[in-house]
Amino acid sequence: MDAANKSSEGAPFILLGLMTSPGQRWPLFVLFLVLYVAGILGNGLIVAAILASPALHAPMYFLLAHLSFADLCFTSVTVPKMLANLLAHDRSISLAGCLTQMYFFFALGVTDSCLLAAMAYDRYVAIRHSLHYATRMSRTTCTALVGTAWVISHVHSLLHILLMARLSFCASHQVPHFFCDHQPLLRLSCSDTRHIQLLIFTEGAAVVVTPFLLILTSYGAIAAAIIQLPSASGRLRAVSTCGSHLVLVGLFYGTVIAVYFQPTSRYEAQRGRVATVMYTIVTPMLNPVIYSLRNRDVQGALRSLLPKQRILASDF
């Protein structure tokens, strides 16, 4: 490798972000700041309500608390840096910072994927095997599901980062994205990236496609049970709930699969950025609304967190 390549390889990366013109800077900053704050508040309130309310210590809410916590961290890995870069002139990030951001992004994203599958399984057991729900979804089982999700996600992420750290980046260091992600970085590398792409299509499929198929299978069984409900209003309510869950799951997995499960040579930066916004910002913000804020038990727990509600309750 010549001196010019060595110099380029040690240079920081420049995150180009989302905007295509300076006039879009403030509108994008306000938009994503609102989405980020909404997601942080929504997921934070869900975690606080579940921890504070004894009525929400059921398996479903135990899994939901971990999903909300993972979503809260997931958005915080990328969005604050993106917001800062929208206002800053220096949008550089070191290779170490890039790999660190990528590590937690992948780890928390895969945790989300596994927890969504665990929650679908929980609903499947609750509807199809309601008489044995307490034994099948015991505290030990839920803890094992959550622990497995966190362990698998970090092992997956560590494996990818170790391979990414071995690459040489001797081309342009301008990353056409708002954070360090696989596809745009692989296109900047002058190393052989075929082994990483093969890993994405094999091991990556195991932690993304497999949970997605498990979710579809679970909801298919749930749909069969809904058809047998005697009450028309009960069927309508169940279909509405499951439908909203599936729309969100489809949005999350659909955009993830569209971005990562394609050859690097076919990756388009503009389409990749738009799809990434959907699963890094939009779906984590919508998860609290879809999975919990329409739930009466959660609504009651959230009201009890408000100081005014506590004072009124203490008067009685």
CSV table of C-alpha atoms in Angstrom, one decimal:
chain,number,residue,atom,x,y,z
A,1,MET,CA,0.0,0.0,0.0
A,2,ASP,CA,1.5,3.4,-1.0
A,3,ALA,CA,1.8,6.5,1.3
A,4,ALA,CA,-1.3,8.1,-0.1
A,5,ASN,CA,-3.4,5.1,0.6
A,6,LYS,CA,-2.0,4.9,4.1
A,7,SER,CA,-2.9,8.5,4.8
A,8,SER,CA,-6.4,8.1,3.4
A,9,GLU,CA,-6.9,4.9,5.5
A,10,GLY,CA,-6.2,6.7,8.8
A,11,ALA,CA,-8.4,9.7,7.9
A,12,PRO,CA,-11.8,10.1,9.7
A,13,PHE,CA,-15.1,9.4,8.0
A,14,ILE,CA,-17.4,12.2,6.9
A,15,LEU,CA,-21.1,11.5,7.5
A,16,LEU,CA,-22.9,13.3,4.6
A,17,GLY,CA,-26.3,12.8,6.4
A,18,LEU,CA,-29.8,13.1,4.8
A,19,MET,CA,-30.0,16.6,3.4
A,20,THR,CA,-29.2,17.4,-0.2
A,21,SER,CA,-29.3,21.2,0.2
A,22,PRO,CA,-28.4,23.6,3.0
A,23,GLY,CA,-32.0,24.8,3.0
A,24,GLN,CA,-33.2,21.4,4.3
A,25,ARG,CA,-31.1,21.6,7.4
A,26,TRP,CA,-33.5,23.2,9.9
A,27,PRO,CA,-36.7,21.5,8.7
A,28,LEU,CA,-35.0,18.1,9.0
A,29,PHE,CA,-33.5,19.0,12.4
A,30,VAL,CA,-37.0,20.0,13.8
A,31,LEU,CA,-38.7,17.0,12.2
A,32,PHE,CA,-36.2,14.4,13.6
A,33,LEU,CA,-35.9,16.1,16.9
A,34,VAL,CA,-39.7,15.9,17.4
A,35,LEU,CA,-39.7,12.2,16.3
A,36,TYR,CA,-36.8,11.4,18.6
A,37,VAL,CA,-38.3,13.2,21.7
A,38,ALA,CA,-41.6,11.5,21.0
A,39,GLY,CA,-39.9,8.1,20.9
A,40,ILE,CA,-37.8,8.7,24.0
A,41,LEU,CA,-40.8,9.9,26.0
A,42,GLY,CA,-43.1,7.1,24.8
A,43,ASN,CA,-40.7,4.3,25.4
A,44,GLY,CA,-39.4,5.8,28.7
A,45,LEU,CA,-42.9,6.2,30.0
A,46,ILE,CA,-43.7,2.6,29.2
A,47,VAL,CA,-40.6,1.3,31.0
A,48,ALA,CA,-41.4,3.5,34.0
A,49,ALA,CA,-45.1,2.5,34.1
A,50,ILE,CA,-44.3,-1.2,33.9
A,51,LEU,CA,-41.6,-1.0,36.6
A,52,ALA,CA,-43.8,1.0,38.9
A,53,SER,CA,-47.1,-0.9,38.6
A,54,PRO,CA,-47.5,-4.3,40.2
A,55,ALA,CA,-50.5,-4.9,37.8
A,56,LEU,CA,-48.1,-4.8,34.8
A,57,HIS,CA,-45.7,-7.6,36.0
A,58,ALA,CA,-47.3,-10.1,33.6
A,59,PRO,CA,-45.0,-11.8,31.0
A,60,MET,CA,-46.4,-9.7,28.2
A,61,TYR,CA,-45.4,-6.5,30.0
A,62,PHE,CA,-42.0,-7.9,31.0
A,63,LEU,CA,-41.2,-8.4,27.3
A,64,LEU,CA,-42.7,-5.0,26.4
A,65,ALA,CA,-40.5,-3.3,29.0
A,66,HIS,CA,-37.4,-4.8,27.4
A,67,LEU,CA,-38.6,-3.9,23.9
A,68,SER,CA,-39.2,-0.3,24.9
A,69,PHE,CA,-35.8,-0.1,26.6
A,70,ALA,CA,-34.1,-1.5,23.6
A,71,ASP,CA,-36.0,0.9,21.3
A,72,LEU,CA,-35.0,3.8,23.5
A,73,CYS,CA,-31.3,2.9,23.3
A,74,PHE,CA,-31.6,2.0,19.6
A,75,THR,CA,-32.6,5.4,18.5
A,76,SER,CA,-30.1,7.1,20.8
A,77,VAL,CA,-27.2,5.3,19.0
A,78,THR,CA,-27.8,7.2,15.8
A,79,VAL,CA,-30.2,10.1,16.1
A,80,PRO,CA,-28.3,12.5,18.5
A,81,LYS,CA,-25.2,12.3,16.2
A,82,MET,CA,-27.5,12.9,13.2
A,83,LEU,CA,-29.1,16.0,14.8
A,84,ALA,CA,-25.7,17.4,15.8
A,85,ASN,CA,-24.4,16.9,12.3
A,86,LEU,CA,-27.4,18.8,10.8
A,87,LEU,CA,-26.2,21.9,12.7
A,88,ALA,CA,-22.4,21.3,12.7
A,89,HIS,CA,-19.8,22.1,10.1
A,90,ASP,CA,-17.6,19.2,11.2
A,91,ARG,CA,-19.4,16.0,10.5
A,92,SER,CA,-16.4,13.7,10.9
A,93,ILE,CA,-16.3,10.5,13.0
A,94,SER,CA,-13.2,8.4,13.7
A,95,LEU,CA,-12.9,4.7,12.6
A,96,ALA,CA,-13.1,3.7,16.3
A,97,GLY,CA,-16.2,5.9,16.8
A,98,CYS,CA,-17.7,4.5,13.6
A,99,LEU,CA,-17.2,0.8,14.7
A,100,THR,CA,-18.6,1.6,18.2
A,101,GLN,CA,-21.7,3.2,16.8
A,102,MET,CA,-22.1,0.2,14.4
A,103,TYR,CA,-21.7,-2.3,17.2
A,104,PHE,CA,-24.5,-0.9,19.4
A,105,PHE,CA,-26.7,-0.3,16.4
A,106,PHE,CA,-26.5,-3.9,15.2
A,107,ALA,CA,-26.8,-5.3,18.8
A,108,LEU,CA,-29.9,-3.3,19.7
A,109,GLY,CA,-31.5,-3.8,16.2
A,110,VAL,CA,-31.2,-7.6,16.5
A,111,THR,CA,-32.4,-7.4,20.1
A,112,ASP,CA,-35.5,-5.6,18.8
A,113,SER,CA,-36.0,-8.4,16.2
A,114,CYS,CA,-35.7,-11.2,18.8
A,115,LEU,CA,-38.0,-9.4,21.3
A,116,LEU,CA,-40.7,-8.9,18.7
A,117,ALA,CA,-40.6,-12.6,18.0
A,118,ALA,CA,-40.8,-13.4,21.7
A,119,MET,CA,-43.8,-11.1,22.1
A,120,ALA,CA,-45.6,-12.8,19.2
A,121,TYR,CA,-44.9,-16.2,20.8
A,122,ASP,CA,-46.3,-14.8,24.1
A,123,ARG,CA,-49.6,-13.8,22.3
A,124,TYR,CA,-49.7,-17.1,20.5
A,125,VAL,CA,-49.5,-19.0,23.8
A,126,ALA,CA,-52.0,-16.7,25.5
A,127,ILE,CA,-54.6,-17.3,22.8
A,128,ARG,CA,-54.0,-20.9,21.6
A,129,HIS,CA,-53.0,-22.4,25.0
A,130,SER,CA,-54.6,-20.1,27.5
A,131,LEU,CA,-55.1,-22.9,30.1
A,132,HIS,CA,-51.3,-23.5,30.2
A,133,TYR,CA,-50.2,-19.9,29.8
A,134,ALA,CA,-48.9,-19.5,33.3
A,135,THR,CA,-46.7,-22.5,33.1
A,136,ARG,CA,-45.5,-22.0,29.5
A,137,MET,CA,-44.8,-18.3,30.0
A,138,SER,CA,-43.4,-18.5,33.5
A,139,ARG,CA,-40.9,-15.9,34.8
A,140,THR,CA,-38.1,-18.3,34.1
A,141,THR,CA,-39.2,-18.7,30.5
A,142,CYS,CA,-39.5,-15.0,29.9
A,143,THR,CA,-36.1,-14.3,31.5
A,144,ALA,CA,-34.6,-17.0,29.3
A,145,LEU,CA,-36.2,-15.5,26.1
A,146,VAL,CA,-35.0,-12.0,27.0
A,147,GLY,CA,-31.5,-13.2,28.0
A,148,THR,CA,-31.2,-15.2,24.8
A,149,ALA,CA,-32.2,-12.1,22.7
A,150,TRP,CA,-29.5,-9.9,24.4
A,151,VAL,CA,-26.8,-12.6,24.1
A,152,ILE,CA,-27.5,-13.5,20.5
A,153,SER,CA,-27.6,-9.8,19.5
A,154,HIS,CA,-24.2,-9.0,21.0
A,155,VAL,CA,-22.5,-12.1,19.7
A,156,HIS,CA,-23.9,-11.2,16.2
A,157,SER,CA,-22.8,-7.6,16.4
A,158,LEU,CA,-19.3,-8.5,17.8
A,159,LEU,CA,-18.7,-10.9,14.9
A,160,HIS,CA,-19.6,-8.3,12.3
A,161,ILE,CA,-17.5,-5.6,13.9
A,162,LEU,CA,-14.4,-7.8,14.2
A,163,LEU,CA,-14.7,-8.4,10.4
A,164,MET,CA,-15.3,-4.8,9.6
A,165,ALA,CA,-12.3,-3.7,11.7
A,166,ARG,CA,-10.1,-5.8,9.4
A,167,LEU,CA,-11.1,-3.8,6.3
A,168,SER,CA,-8.9,-1.2,4.7
A,169,PHE,CA,-10.6,2.1,3.7
A,170,CYS,CA,-8.4,3.8,1.2
A,171,ALA,CA,-11.0,5.3,-1.1
A,172,SER,CA,-13.1,8.3,-0.4
A,173,HIS,CA,-14.1,8.6,3.3
A,174,GLN,CA,-17.4,10.4,2.6
A,175,VAL,CA,-20.2,8.2,3.9
A,176,PRO,CA,-23.5,8.9,2.1
A,177,HIS,CA,-25.5,8.2,5.3
A,178,PHE,CA,-26.4,9.8,8.6
A,179,PHE,CA,-24.6,7.1,10.6
A,180,CYS,CA,-22.0,4.3,10.1
A,181,ASP,CA,-23.8,1.4,8.4
A,182,HIS,CA,-22.7,-1.7,6.6
A,183,GLN,CA,-23.5,-1.1,3.0
A,184,PRO,CA,-22.1,2.4,2.5
A,185,LEU,CA,-18.9,1.5,4.4
A,186,LEU,CA,-18.4,-1.7,2.4
A,187,ARG,CA,-18.6,0.4,-0.8
A,188,LEU,CA,-15.8,2.6,0.5
A,189,SER,CA,-13.5,-0.3,1.3
A,190,CYS,CA,-10.6,-1.4,-1.0
A,191,SER,CA,-10.5,-4.8,0.7
A,192,ASP,CA,-12.3,-8.0,-0.4
A,193,THR,CA,-15.7,-7.7,1.3
A,194,ARG,CA,-17.2,-11.0,-0.1
A,195,HIS,CA,-16.8,-12.8,3.3
A,196,ILE,CA,-18.8,-10.0,5.1
A,197,GLN,CA,-21.5,-10.0,2.5
A,198,LEU,CA,-21.7,-13.8,2.8
A,199,LEU,CA,-22.1,-13.4,6.5
A,200,ILE,CA,-24.9,-10.9,6.1
A,201,PHE,CA,-26.8,-13.4,3.9
A,202,THR,CA,-26.3,-16.4,6.1
A,203,GLU,CA,-25.8,-15.5,9.8
A,204,GLY,CA,-27.6,-12.2,9.3
A,205,ALA,CA,-30.6,-14.0,7.9
A,206,ALA,CA,-30.8,-16.2,11.0
A,207,VAL,CA,-31.3,-13.2,13.3
A,208,VAL,CA,-33.6,-11.3,11.0
A,209,VAL,CA,-35.5,-13.6,8.7
A,210,THR,CA,-36.1,-16.4,11.2
A,211,PRO,CA,-37.8,-14.1,13.8
A,212,PHE,CA,-39.8,-12.6,11.1
A,213,LEU,CA,-41.1,-16.0,9.9
A,214,LEU,CA,-41.8,-17.0,13.5
A,215,ILE,CA,-43.9,-13.8,14.0
A,216,LEU,CA,-45.9,-14.6,10.8
A,217,THR,CA,-46.4,-18.2,11.9
A,218,SER,CA,-47.6,-17.0,15.4
A,219,TYR,CA,-50.0,-14.5,14.0
A,220,GLY,CA,-51.3,-17.0,11.5
A,221,ALA,CA,-52.2,-19.3,14.4
A,222,ILE,CA,-53.7,-16.3,16.3
A,223,ALA,CA,-55.8,-15.4,13.2
A,224,ALA,CA,-57.2,-18.9,13.2
A,225,ALA,CA,-58.2,-18.6,16.8
A,226,ILE,CA,-59.8,-15.1,16.2
A,227,ILE,CA,-62.1,-16.6,13.6
A,228,GLN,CA,-63.5,-18.9,16.3
A,229,LEU,CA,-64.4,-16.1,18.7
A,230,PRO,CA,-68.2,-16.1,19.4
A,231,SER,CA,-68.4,-12.3,19.7
A,232,ALA,CA,-68.3,-10.1,16.5
A,233,SER,CA,-67.1,-7.1,18.5
A,234,GLY,CA,-64.3,-9.3,20.0
A,235,ARG,CA,-63.3,-10.5,16.6
A,236,LEU,CA,-63.2,-6.9,15.3
A,237,ARG,CA,-61.1,-5.7,18.2
A,238,ALA,CA,-58.7,-8.6,17.9
A,239,VAL,CA,-58.3,-8.1,14.2
A,240,SER,CA,-57.6,-4.4,14.7
A,241,THR,CA,-54.9,-5.1,17.3
A,242,CYS,CA,-53.2,-7.9,15.4
A,243,GLY,CA,-53.5,-5.9,12.1
A,244,SER,CA,-51.7,-2.9,13.6
A,245,HIS,CA,-49.0,-5.2,15.1
A,246,LEU,CA,-48.4,-6.8,11.7
A,247,VAL,CA,-48.3,-3.5,9.9
A,248,LEU,CA,-45.5,-2.3,12.3
A,249,VAL,CA,-43.7,-5.6,12.0
A,250,GLY,CA,-43.9,-5.5,8.2
A,251,LEU,CA,-42.6,-2.0,8.2
A,252,PHE,CA,-39.6,-2.9,10.4
A,253,TYR,CA,-38.6,-6.2,8.8
A,254,GLY,CA,-39.5,-5.0,5.3
A,255,THR,CA,-37.1,-2.0,5.4
A,256,VAL,CA,-34.4,-4.0,7.2
A,257,ILE,CA,-34.5,-6.8,4.6
A,258,ALA,CA,-34.6,-4.2,1.7
A,259,VAL,CA,-31.4,-2.5,3.0
A,260,TYR,CA,-29.2,-5.4,4.1
A,261,PHE,CA,-30.2,-8.4,2.0
A,262,GLN,CA,-28.9,-7.1,-1.4
A,263,PRO,CA,-25.4,-7.1,-3.0
A,264,THR,CA,-23.3,-4.1,-2.1
A,265,SER,CA,-23.0,-3.3,-5.8
A,266,ARG,CA,-26.7,-2.7,-6.0
A,267,TYR,CA,-27.0,-0.5,-2.9
A,268,GLU,CA,-28.4,3.0,-3.6
A,269,ALA,CA,-27.6,5.6,-1.0
A,270,GLN,CA,-30.8,7.7,-1.3
A,271,ARG,CA,-33.2,4.7,-1.1
A,272,GLY,CA,-31.1,3.2,1.7
A,273,ARG,CA,-31.2,6.3,3.8
A,274,VAL,CA,-35.0,6.6,3.5
A,275,ALA,CA,-35.5,2.9,4.4
A,276,THR,CA,-33.2,3.2,7.3
A,277,VAL,CA,-35.1,6.2,8.7
A,278,MET,CA,-38.2,3.9,8.9
A,279,TYR,CA,-36.6,1.2,11.1
A,280,THR,CA,-34.3,3.4,13.1
A,281,ILE,CA,-36.7,6.3,14.0
A,282,VAL,CA,-40.3,5.7,12.9
A,283,THR,CA,-40.9,2.1,14.2
A,284,PRO,CA,-39.3,2.7,17.6
A,285,MET,CA,-41.5,5.7,18.0
A,286,LEU,CA,-44.6,3.8,17.0
A,287,ASN,CA,-44.0,0.7,19.1
A,288,PRO,CA,-45.3,2.3,22.4
A,289,VAL,CA,-48.4,3.5,20.6
A,290,ILE,CA,-49.2,0.2,18.9
A,291,TYR,CA,-48.2,-2.2,21.6
A,292,SER,CA,-49.1,-0.5,24.8
A,293,LEU,CA,-50.6,3.0,24.8
A,294,ARG,CA,-54.0,1.7,23.7
A,295,ASN,CA,-54.0,-0.9,26.5
A,296,ARG,CA,-56.2,0.1,29.4
A,297,ASP,CA,-53.9,-1.4,32.0
A,298,VAL,CA,-51.0,0.6,30.7
A,299,GLN,CA,-53.1,3.7,30.5
A,300,GLY,CA,-54.0,3.3,34.1
A,301,ALA,CA,-50.4,2.8,35.1
A,302,LEU,CA,-49.3,5.9,33.2
A,303,ARG,CA,-52.0,8.0,34.9
A,304,SER,CA,-50.8,6.8,38.3
A,305,LEU,CA,-47.3,8.2,37.4
A,306,LEU,CA,-48.7,11.7,37.2
A,307,PRO,CA,-48.3,13.7,40.5
A,308,LYS,CA,-51.9,15.0,40.3
A,309,GLN,CA,-53.3,11.4,40.0
A,310,ARG,CA,-51.2,10.3,43.0
A,311,ILE,CA,-52.5,13.1,45.1
A,312,LEU,CA,-56.1,12.3,44.2
A,313,ALA,CA,-55.5,8.6,45.0
A,314,SER,CA,-54.0,9.4,48.4
A,315,ASP,CA,-57.1,11.5,49.4
A,316,PHE,CA,-59.2,8.3,49.2
